[in-house]
Coordinates of N, CA and C in Angstrom, one line a residue:
X1 N -50.1 -6.7 232.1 CA -48.7 -6.4 232.2 C -48.0 -7.0 231.0
X2 N -47.2 -6.1 230.3 CA -46.5 -6.6 229.1 C -45.1 -7.0 229.5
X3 N -44.7 -8.2 229.2 CA -43.4 -8.7 229.6 C -42.5 -8.6 228.4
X4 N -41.2 -8.8 228.6 CA -40.2 -8.7 227.5 C -40.5 -9.7 226.4
X5 N -41.0 -10.9 226.8 CA -41.3 -11.9 225.9 C -42.5 -11.5 224.9
X6 N -43.5 -10.8 225.5 CA -44.6 -10.4 224.7 C -44.1 -9.3 223.7
X7 N -43.3 -8.4 224.2 CA -42.7 -7.4 223.3 C -41.9 -8.0 222.1
X8 N -41.1 -9.0 222.5 CA -40.4 -9.7 221.5 C -41.3 -10.3 220.4
X9 N -42.3 -11.0 220.9 CA -43.3 -11.6 219.9 C -43.9 -10.6 219.0
X10 N -44.3 -9.4 219.6 CA -44.9 -8.4 218.8 C -43.9 -7.9 217.7
X11 N -42.7 -7.7 218.1 CA -41.7 -7.3 217.1 C -41.4 -8.3 216.1
X12 N -41.4 -9.6 216.5 CA -41.3 -10.7 215.5 C -42.4 -10.7 214.5
X13 N -43.6 -10.5 215.0 CA -44.7 -10.5 214.0 C -44.7 -9.2 213.1
X14 N -44.3 -8.1 213.7 CA -44.3 -6.9 212.9 C -43.2 -6.9 211.9
X15 N -42.0 -7.2 212.3 CA -40.8 -7.1 211.4 C -40.5 -8.3 210.5
X16 N -41.0 -9.4 210.8 CA -40.7 -10.6 210.0 C -41.9 -11.3 209.4
X17 N -42.9 -11.6 210.2 CA -44.0 -12.4 209.7 C -44.9 -11.6 208.7
X18 N -45.2 -10.4 209.1 CA -46.1 -9.5 208.2 C -45.4 -9.2 206.9
X19 N -44.2 -8.8 206.9 CA -43.6 -8.5 205.5 C -43.4 -9.8 204.7
X20 N -43.2 -10.9 205.4 CA -43.1 -12.2 204.6 C -44.4 -12.5 204.0
X21 N -45.5 -12.3 204.7 CA -46.8 -12.6 204.1 C -47.2 -11.7 203.0
X22 N -46.7 -10.4 203.1 CA -47.0 -9.4 202.0 C -46.2 -9.8 200.8
X23 N -45.0 -10.3 200.9 CA -44.1 -10.6 199.8 C -44.4 -11.9 199.2
X24 N -44.9 -12.9 200.0 CA -45.2 -14.2 199.5 C -46.1 -14.2 198.3
X25 N -46.0 -15.2 197.4 CA -46.8 -15.3 196.2 C -48.1 -15.8 196.6
X26 N -49.2 -15.0 196.3 CA -50.5 -15.5 196.6 C -51.2 -15.6 195.2
X27 N -52.0 -16.7 195.1 CA -52.7 -16.9 193.8 C -53.8 -15.8 193.6
X28 N -53.9 -15.3 192.4 CA -54.9 -14.2 192.1 C -55.9 -14.9 191.3
X29 N -57.2 -14.6 191.6 CA -58.3 -15.1 190.9 C -58.3 -14.5 189.5
X30 N -58.3 -15.3 188.4 CA -58.2 -14.8 187.1 C -59.5 -15.2 186.3
X31 N -59.9 -14.4 185.4 CA -61.0 -14.7 184.5 C -60.5 -15.6 183.4
X32 N -59.2 -15.7 183.1 CA -58.7 -16.4 182.0 C -58.4 -17.8 182.5
X33 N -58.1 -18.7 181.5 CA -57.6 -20.0 181.8 C -56.3 -19.9 182.5
X34 N -56.1 -20.6 183.6 CA -54.9 -20.5 184.4 C -54.1 -21.8 184.1
X35 N -52.8 -21.6 183.9 CA -51.9 -22.8 183.6 C -51.6 -23.4 185.0
X36 N -51.3 -24.7 184.9 CA -50.9 -25.4 186.2 C -49.5 -24.8 186.6
X37 N -49.2 -25.1 187.9 CA -47.9 -24.6 188.4 C -46.8 -25.1 187.6
X38 N -45.9 -24.1 187.3 CA -44.7 -24.5 186.5 C -44.9 -24.2 185.0
X39 N -46.1 -24.0 184.6 CA -46.4 -23.7 183.2 C -46.9 -22.3 183.0
X40 N -46.8 -21.8 181.7 CA -47.3 -20.5 181.4 C -48.0 -20.6 180.0
X41 N -49.2 -20.1 180.0 CA -50.0 -20.1 178.7 C -49.3 -19.1 177.8
X42 N -48.9 -19.6 176.6 CA -48.3 -18.7 175.6 C -49.1 -18.4 174.4
X43 N -50.2 -19.3 174.2 CA -51.1 -19.0 173.1 C -52.4 -19.7 173.4
X44 N -53.5 -19.0 173.3 CA -54.9 -19.5 173.4 C -55.6 -19.1 172.2
X45 N -55.9 -20.0 171.3 CA -56.5 -19.6 170.0 C -57.3 -20.7 169.4
X46 N -58.1 -20.4 168.4 CA -58.8 -21.4 167.6 C -57.9 -21.6 166.3
X47 N -57.7 -22.8 166.0 CA -56.8 -23.2 164.9 C -57.5 -24.3 164.1
X48 N -58.1 -23.9 163.0 CA -58.9 -24.9 162.2 C -60.1 -25.3 163.0
X49 N -60.3 -26.6 163.1 CA -61.5 -27.1 163.9 C -61.1 -27.3 165.4
X50 N -60.0 -26.7 165.9 CA -59.5 -26.9 167.2 C -59.5 -25.6 168.0
X51 N -59.8 -25.8 169.3 CA -59.6 -24.7 170.3 C -58.4 -25.2 171.1
X52 N -57.3 -24.4 171.0 CA -56.0 -24.9 171.6 C -55.5 -23.9 172.6
X53 N -54.7 -24.5 173.5 CA -54.0 -23.7 174.5 C -52.6 -24.3 174.5
X54 N -51.6 -23.5 174.2 CA -50.2 -23.9 174.2 C -49.5 -23.3 175.4
X55 N -48.9 -24.2 176.2 CA -48.3 -23.9 177.5 C -46.8 -24.2 177.4
X56 N -46.0 -23.5 178.2 CA -44.5 -23.7 178.2 C -44.1 -23.8 179.7
X57 N -43.1 -24.6 179.9 CA -42.4 -24.8 181.2 C -40.9 -24.9 181.0
X58 N -40.1 -24.1 181.7 CA -40.4 -23.1 182.7 C -41.1 -21.8 182.1
X59 N -41.8 -21.1 183.0 CA -42.5 -19.9 182.5 C -41.6 -18.8 181.9
X60 N -40.4 -18.7 182.5 CA -39.4 -17.8 181.9 C -38.2 -18.6 181.5
X61 N -38.2 -19.1 180.2 CA -37.2 -20.1 179.8 C -35.8 -19.5 179.6
X62 N -34.9 -20.3 180.0 CA -33.5 -20.0 179.8 C -32.9 -21.1 178.9
X63 N -31.7 -20.9 178.4 CA -31.1 -21.9 177.5 C -31.1 -23.3 178.1
X64 N -31.7 -24.2 177.4 CA -31.8 -25.6 177.9 C -33.1 -26.2 177.5
X65 N -33.5 -27.3 178.2 CA -34.7 -28.0 177.8 C -35.9 -27.2 178.2
X66 N -36.9 -27.1 177.3 CA -38.2 -26.5 177.5 C -39.3 -27.4 177.2
X67 N -40.2 -27.6 178.1 CA -41.4 -28.5 177.9 C -42.6 -27.7 177.3
X68 N -43.2 -28.3 176.4 CA -44.4 -27.7 175.8 C -45.6 -28.6 176.0
X69 N -46.8 -28.0 176.3 CA -48.0 -28.8 176.5 C -49.1 -28.1 175.6
X70 N -49.7 -28.9 174.8 CA -50.8 -28.4 174.0 C -52.1 -29.1 174.4
X71 N -53.1 -28.3 174.8 CA -54.4 -28.8 175.2 C -55.3 -28.6 174.0
X72 N -55.9 -29.6 173.5 CA -56.7 -29.6 172.3 C -58.2 -30.0 172.6
X73 N -59.1 -29.1 172.2 CA -60.5 -29.4 172.3 C -61.2 -29.0 170.9
X74 N -62.3 -29.6 170.7 CA -63.1 -29.3 169.4 C -63.7 -27.9 169.6
X75 N -63.7 -27.0 168.6 CA -64.2 -25.7 168.7 C -65.7 -25.6 169.0
X76 N -66.5 -26.4 168.3 CA -67.9 -26.3 168.5 C -68.4 -26.9 169.7
X77 N -68.0 -28.1 170.0 CA -68.5 -28.9 171.2 C -67.7 -28.8 172.4
X78 N -66.5 -28.3 172.3 CA -65.5 -28.2 173.4 C -65.1 -29.6 174.0
X79 N -65.4 -30.6 173.2 CA -65.0 -32.0 173.6 C -63.5 -32.2 173.4
X80 N -62.9 -33.0 174.2 CA -61.4 -33.2 174.1 C -61.1 -34.0 172.9
X81 N -60.0 -33.7 172.2 CA -59.5 -34.4 171.1 C -58.4 -35.3 171.6
X82 N -58.6 -36.6 171.6 CA -57.7 -37.6 172.1 C -56.9 -38.4 171.1
X83 N -57.2 -38.2 169.8 CA -56.6 -39.1 168.8 C -55.8 -38.3 167.8
X84 N -55.3 -37.1 168.2 CA -54.6 -36.2 167.3 C -53.1 -36.6 167.1
X85 N -52.5 -36.3 166.0 CA -51.1 -36.4 165.8 C -50.5 -35.0 166.0
X86 N -49.7 -34.8 167.0 CA -49.1 -33.4 167.3 C -47.6 -33.4 167.0
X87 N -47.2 -32.4 166.4 CA -45.7 -32.2 166.2 C -45.3 -30.8 166.7
X88 N -44.2 -30.8 167.4 CA -43.7 -29.5 167.9 C -42.4 -29.2 167.1
X89 N -42.3 -27.9 166.7 CA -41.1 -27.5 166.0 C -40.6 -26.2 166.7
X90 N -39.3 -26.1 166.7 CA -38.7 -24.8 167.3 C -37.6 -24.4 166.3
X91 N -37.5 -23.1 166.0 CA -36.5 -22.7 165.1 C -35.9 -21.3 165.6
X92 N -34.6 -21.3 165.8 CA -34.0 -20.0 166.3 C -33.9 -19.1 165.1
X93 N -33.5 -17.8 165.4 CA -33.2 -16.9 164.3 C -32.2 -17.4 163.4
X94 N -31.1 -17.9 163.9 CA -30.1 -18.5 163.1 C -29.8 -19.9 163.6
X95 N -30.0 -20.9 162.7 CA -29.8 -22.3 163.2 C -30.8 -23.2 162.6
X96 N -30.6 -24.5 163.0 CA -31.5 -25.5 162.5 C -32.8 -25.6 163.2
X97 N -33.8 -26.1 162.5 CA -35.1 -26.3 163.1 C -35.1 -27.7 163.9
X98 N -35.7 -27.7 165.0 CA -35.8 -28.9 165.9 C -37.2 -29.4 165.8
X99 N -37.4 -30.7 166.1 CA -38.7 -31.4 166.0 C -38.8 -32.4 167.2
X100 N -40.0 -32.5 167.7 CA -40.3 -33.6 168.6 C -41.8 -33.9 168.5
X101 N -42.2 -35.1 168.6 CA -43.6 -35.4 168.6 C -44.3 -35.1 169.9
X102 N -45.6 -34.8 169.8 CA -46.4 -34.5 171.0 C -47.0 -35.8 171.5
X103 N -46.7 -36.2 172.7 CA -47.3 -37.4 173.2 C -48.4 -37.1 174.2
X104 N -49.5 -38.0 174.1 CA -50.6 -37.8 175.1 C -50.1 -37.9 176.5
X105 N -50.7 -37.1 177.3 CA -50.5 -37.2 178.8 C -51.3 -38.5 179.2
X106 N -50.7 -39.3 180.1 CA -51.4 -40.5 180.5 C -52.7 -40.2 181.3
X107 N -52.7 -39.1 182.0 CA -53.8 -38.8 182.9 C -54.9 -38.0 182.1
X108 N -54.5 -37.0 181.3 CA -55.4 -36.2 180.5 C -55.1 -36.4 179.0
X109 N -56.0 -37.2 178.3 CA -55.7 -37.6 176.9 C -55.7 -36.5 175.9
X110 N -56.2 -35.3 176.2 CA -56.2 -34.2 175.3 C -55.1 -33.2 175.5
X111 N -54.1 -33.6 176.4 CA -52.9 -32.8 176.6 C -51.8 -33.5 175.9
X112 N -51.1 -32.9 175.0 CA -50.0 -33.4 174.3 C -48.7 -32.7 174.7
X113 N -47.7 -33.5 175.1 CA -46.5 -32.9 175.7 C -45.3 -33.3 174.8
X114 N -44.4 -32.3 174.7 CA -43.2 -32.4 173.9 C -42.1 -31.6 174.6
X115 N -40.8 -32.0 174.5 CA -39.7 -31.3 175.1 C -38.7 -31.1 174.0
X116 N -38.2 -29.8 173.9 CA -37.2 -29.4 173.0 C -36.0 -28.8 173.7
X117 N -34.8 -29.0 173.1 CA -33.6 -28.4 173.7 C -33.3 -27.1 173.0
X118 N -33.8 -26.0 173.7 CA -33.6 -24.6 173.1 C -32.3 -24.1 173.7
X119 N -31.2 -24.4 173.1 CA -29.9 -24.1 173.7 C -29.2 -22.8 173.4
X120 N -29.8 -22.0 172.5 CA -29.3 -20.7 172.1 C -30.2 -19.6 172.6
X121 N -29.6 -18.6 173.3 CA -30.5 -17.5 173.8 C -30.9 -16.7 172.6
X122 N -32.1 -16.0 172.7 CA -32.6 -15.2 171.6 C -34.0 -15.6 171.3
X123 N -34.5 -15.1 170.1 CA -35.9 -15.3 169.7 C -36.0 -16.6 169.0
X124 N -37.0 -17.4 169.4 CA -37.3 -18.7 168.8 C -38.7 -18.7 168.3
X125 N -39.0 -19.4 167.2 CA -40.4 -19.5 166.7 C -40.8 -21.0 167.0
X126 N -41.9 -21.1 167.8 CA -42.4 -22.4 168.2 C -43.7 -22.6 167.3
X127 N -43.7 -23.8 166.7 CA -44.9 -24.2 165.9 C -45.4 -25.5 166.3
X128 N -46.7 -25.6 166.5 CA -47.4 -26.9 166.8 C -48.3 -27.2 165.7
X129 N -48.2 -28.4 165.1 CA -49.0 -28.8 164.0 C -49.9 -30.0 164.5
X130 N -51.2 -29.8 164.3 CA -52.2 -30.8 164.8 C -52.9 -31.4 163.6
X131 N -53.0 -32.8 163.6 CA -53.7 -33.5 162.5 C -54.6 -34.5 163.2
X132 N -55.8 -34.6 162.8 CA -56.7 -35.7 163.4 C -57.8 -35.9 162.3
X133 N -58.8 -36.7 162.7 CA -59.9 -37.1 161.7 C -60.8 -35.9 161.4
X134 N -60.8 -34.9 162.2 CA -61.7 -33.7 162.0 C -61.0 -32.6 161.2
X135 N -59.7 -32.7 161.0 CA -59.0 -31.7 160.2 C -57.6 -31.4 160.7
X136 N -57.0 -30.3 160.2 CA -55.7 -29.9 160.5 C -55.7 -28.5 161.1
X137 N -54.7 -28.2 161.9 CA -54.5 -26.8 162.4 C -53.1 -26.7 162.8
X138 N -52.7 -25.4 163.0 CA -51.3 -25.1 163.6 C -51.3 -23.9 164.4
X139 N -50.3 -23.8 165.2 CA -50.1 -22.6 166.1 C -48.7 -22.2 165.9
X140 N -48.4 -20.9 165.7 CA -47.1 -20.3 165.6 C -46.9 -19.2 166.6
X141 N -45.9 -19.4 167.5 CA -45.7 -18.4 168.6 C -44.2 -18.1 168.7
X142 N -43.9 -16.8 168.8 CA -42.5 -16.5 169.1 C -42.2 -16.5 170.6
X143 N -41.1 -17.0 171.1 CA -40.7 -16.9 172.5 C -39.3 -16.4 172.6
X144 N -39.0 -15.8 173.7 CA -37.7 -15.3 174.0 C -37.0 -16.2 175.0
X145 N -35.8 -16.7 174.6 CA -35.0 -17.6 175.5 C -33.9 -16.7 176.1
X146 N -33.8 -16.7 177.4 CA -32.8 -15.9 178.1 C -31.5 -16.7 178.2
X147 N -30.4 -16.0 178.4 CA -29.1 -16.6 178.6 C -29.0 -17.2 180.0
X148 N -28.4 -18.3 180.1 CA -28.3 -19.0 181.4 C -27.2 -18.2 182.2
X149 N -27.5 -17.8 183.4 CA -26.5 -17.2 184.3 C -26.7 -17.6 185.7
X150 N -25.7 -17.4 186.5 CA -25.7 -17.8 187.9 C -26.1 -16.7 188.8
X151 N -26.0 -15.4 188.4 CA -26.2 -14.3 189.3 C -27.6 -13.6 189.2
X152 N -28.6 -14.4 188.8 CA -29.9 -13.7 188.6 C -30.5 -13.2 189.9
X153 N -30.3 -14.0 191.0 CA -31.0 -13.6 192.2 C -30.0 -13.2 193.3
X154 N -29.0 -12.5 193.0 CA -27.9 -12.1 193.9 C -28.4 -11.3 195.1
X155 N -29.2 -10.3 194.9 CA -29.6 -9.4 195.9 C -30.6 -10.1 196.9
X156 N -31.5 -10.8 196.3 CA -32.5 -11.6 197.1 C -31.8 -12.6 198.0
X157 N -30.8 -13.3 197.4 CA -30.1 -14.3 198.2 C -29.3 -13.7 199.3
X158 N -28.7 -12.5 199.1 CA -27.9 -11.9 200.1 C -28.9 -11.4 201.3
X159 N -30.0 -10.9 200.9 CA -31.0 -10.4 201.9 C -31.4 -11.6 202.8
X160 N -31.7 -12.7 202.1 CA -32.2 -13.9 202.9 C -31.0 -14.4 203.8
X161 N -29.8 -14.4 203.3 CA -28.7 -14.8 204.1 C -28.5 -13.9 205.4
X162 N -28.6 -12.6 205.2 CA -28.5 -11.7 206.3 C -29.6 -11.9 207.3
X163 N -30.9 -12.1 206.9 CA -32.0 -12.3 207.8 C -31.8 -13.6 208.6
X164 N -31.4 -14.7 207.9 CA -31.2 -15.9 208.6 C -30.1 -15.8 209.6
X165 N -29.0 -15.2 209.2 CA -27.8 -15.0 210.1 C -28.2 -14.2 211.4
X166 N -29.0 -13.1 211.2 CA -29.4 -12.3 212.3 C -30.3 -13.1 213.3
X167 N -31.2 -13.9 212.7 CA -32.0 -14.8 213.5 C -31.2 -15.8 214.3
X168 N -30.3 -16.5 213.6 CA -29.5 -17.5 214.3 C -28.5 -16.9 215.4
X169 N -28.2 -15.6 215.3 CA -27.4 -15.0 216.3 C -28.2 -14.4 217.4
X170 N -29.4 -13.8 217.1 CA -30.2 -13.1 218.1 C -30.9 -14.1 219.0
X171 N -31.4 -15.2 218.5 CA -32.2 -16.1 219.3 C -31.3 -16.7 220.5
X172 N -30.1 -17.2 220.2 CA -29.3 -17.7 221.3 C -29.0 -16.6 222.3
X173 N -28.7 -15.4 221.8 CA -28.4 -14.3 222.8 C -29.6 -14.0 223.6
X174 N -30.8 -14.0 223.0 CA -32.0 -13.7 223.8 C -32.3 -14.8 224.8
X175 N -32.1 -16.0 224.4 CA -32.3 -17.1 225.4 C -31.3 -17.1 226.5
X176 N -30.0 -16.7 226.2 CA -29.0 -16.6 227.3 C -29.4 -15.5 228.2
X177 N -29.9 -14.3 227.7 CA -30.3 -13.2 228.5 C -31.5 -13.6 229.4
X178 N -32.4 -14.3 228.9 CA -33.6 -14.7 229.6 C -33.2 -15.7 230.7
X179 N -32.3 -16.6 230.4 CA -31.9 -17.6 231.4 C -31.1 -16.9 232.6
X180 N -30.3 -15.9 232.2 CA -29.6 -15.2 233.3 C -30.6 -14.4 234.2
X181 N -31.6 -13.9 233.6 CA -32.7 -13.2 234.4 C -33.4 -14.2 235.3
X182 N -33.7 -15.4 234.8 CA -34.4 -16.4 235.6 C -33.5 -16.9 236.7
X183 N -32.2 -17.0 236.4 CA -31.3 -17.5 237.5 C -31.1 -16.4 238.6
X184 N -31.1 -15.1 238.1 CA -31.0 -14.0 239.1 C -32.2 -13.9 240.0
X185 N -33.4 -14.1 239.4 CA -34.6 -14.1 240.2 C -34.7 -15.3 241.2
X186 N -34.1 -16.5 240.7 CA -34.1 -17.7 241.5 C -33.2 -17.5 242.7
X187 N -32.1 -16.8 242.6 CA -31.2 -16.6 243.7 C -31.7 -15.6 244.7
X188 N -32.5 -14.6 244.2 CA -33.1 -13.7 245.1 C -34.2 -14.3 245.8

């Protein structure tokens, strides 16, 4: 026998939970090197005696601070390079070049981190220069910096607001209806 509560649960699963699971971000298995959460690989290449991976956070940068991480290994042996001097440069199409040193990550010695203030939207040229006892190398990558705005997720936010509002209104109404039914059965 199917009760009203069972029908409600089926509708809840069909209309809310299943679409949520379909929309939610699931990790896809990749054959490439995957960047940690919050970072995006923007260059994977051999530069001189180094095998390098340049990463950027946030993955879709807007005007403001942008963090860069450079992973350095030796090309031939794939051993980590922990004694390099790394410099990060960023230059907009029009404006002054910025500089920051790359500092070793305390946990992973072959990851060098630097942060630059990319305050103008548009095309920027990022350059990482590497120097160590085995030689020199550099990476040059163009990136696009978007303009900072508040209305990027307007539609998604409205949809979420409507769904939450409907849930907060419908659940108390459903509980009230069920309690009236239970009281009516109790009186009979």
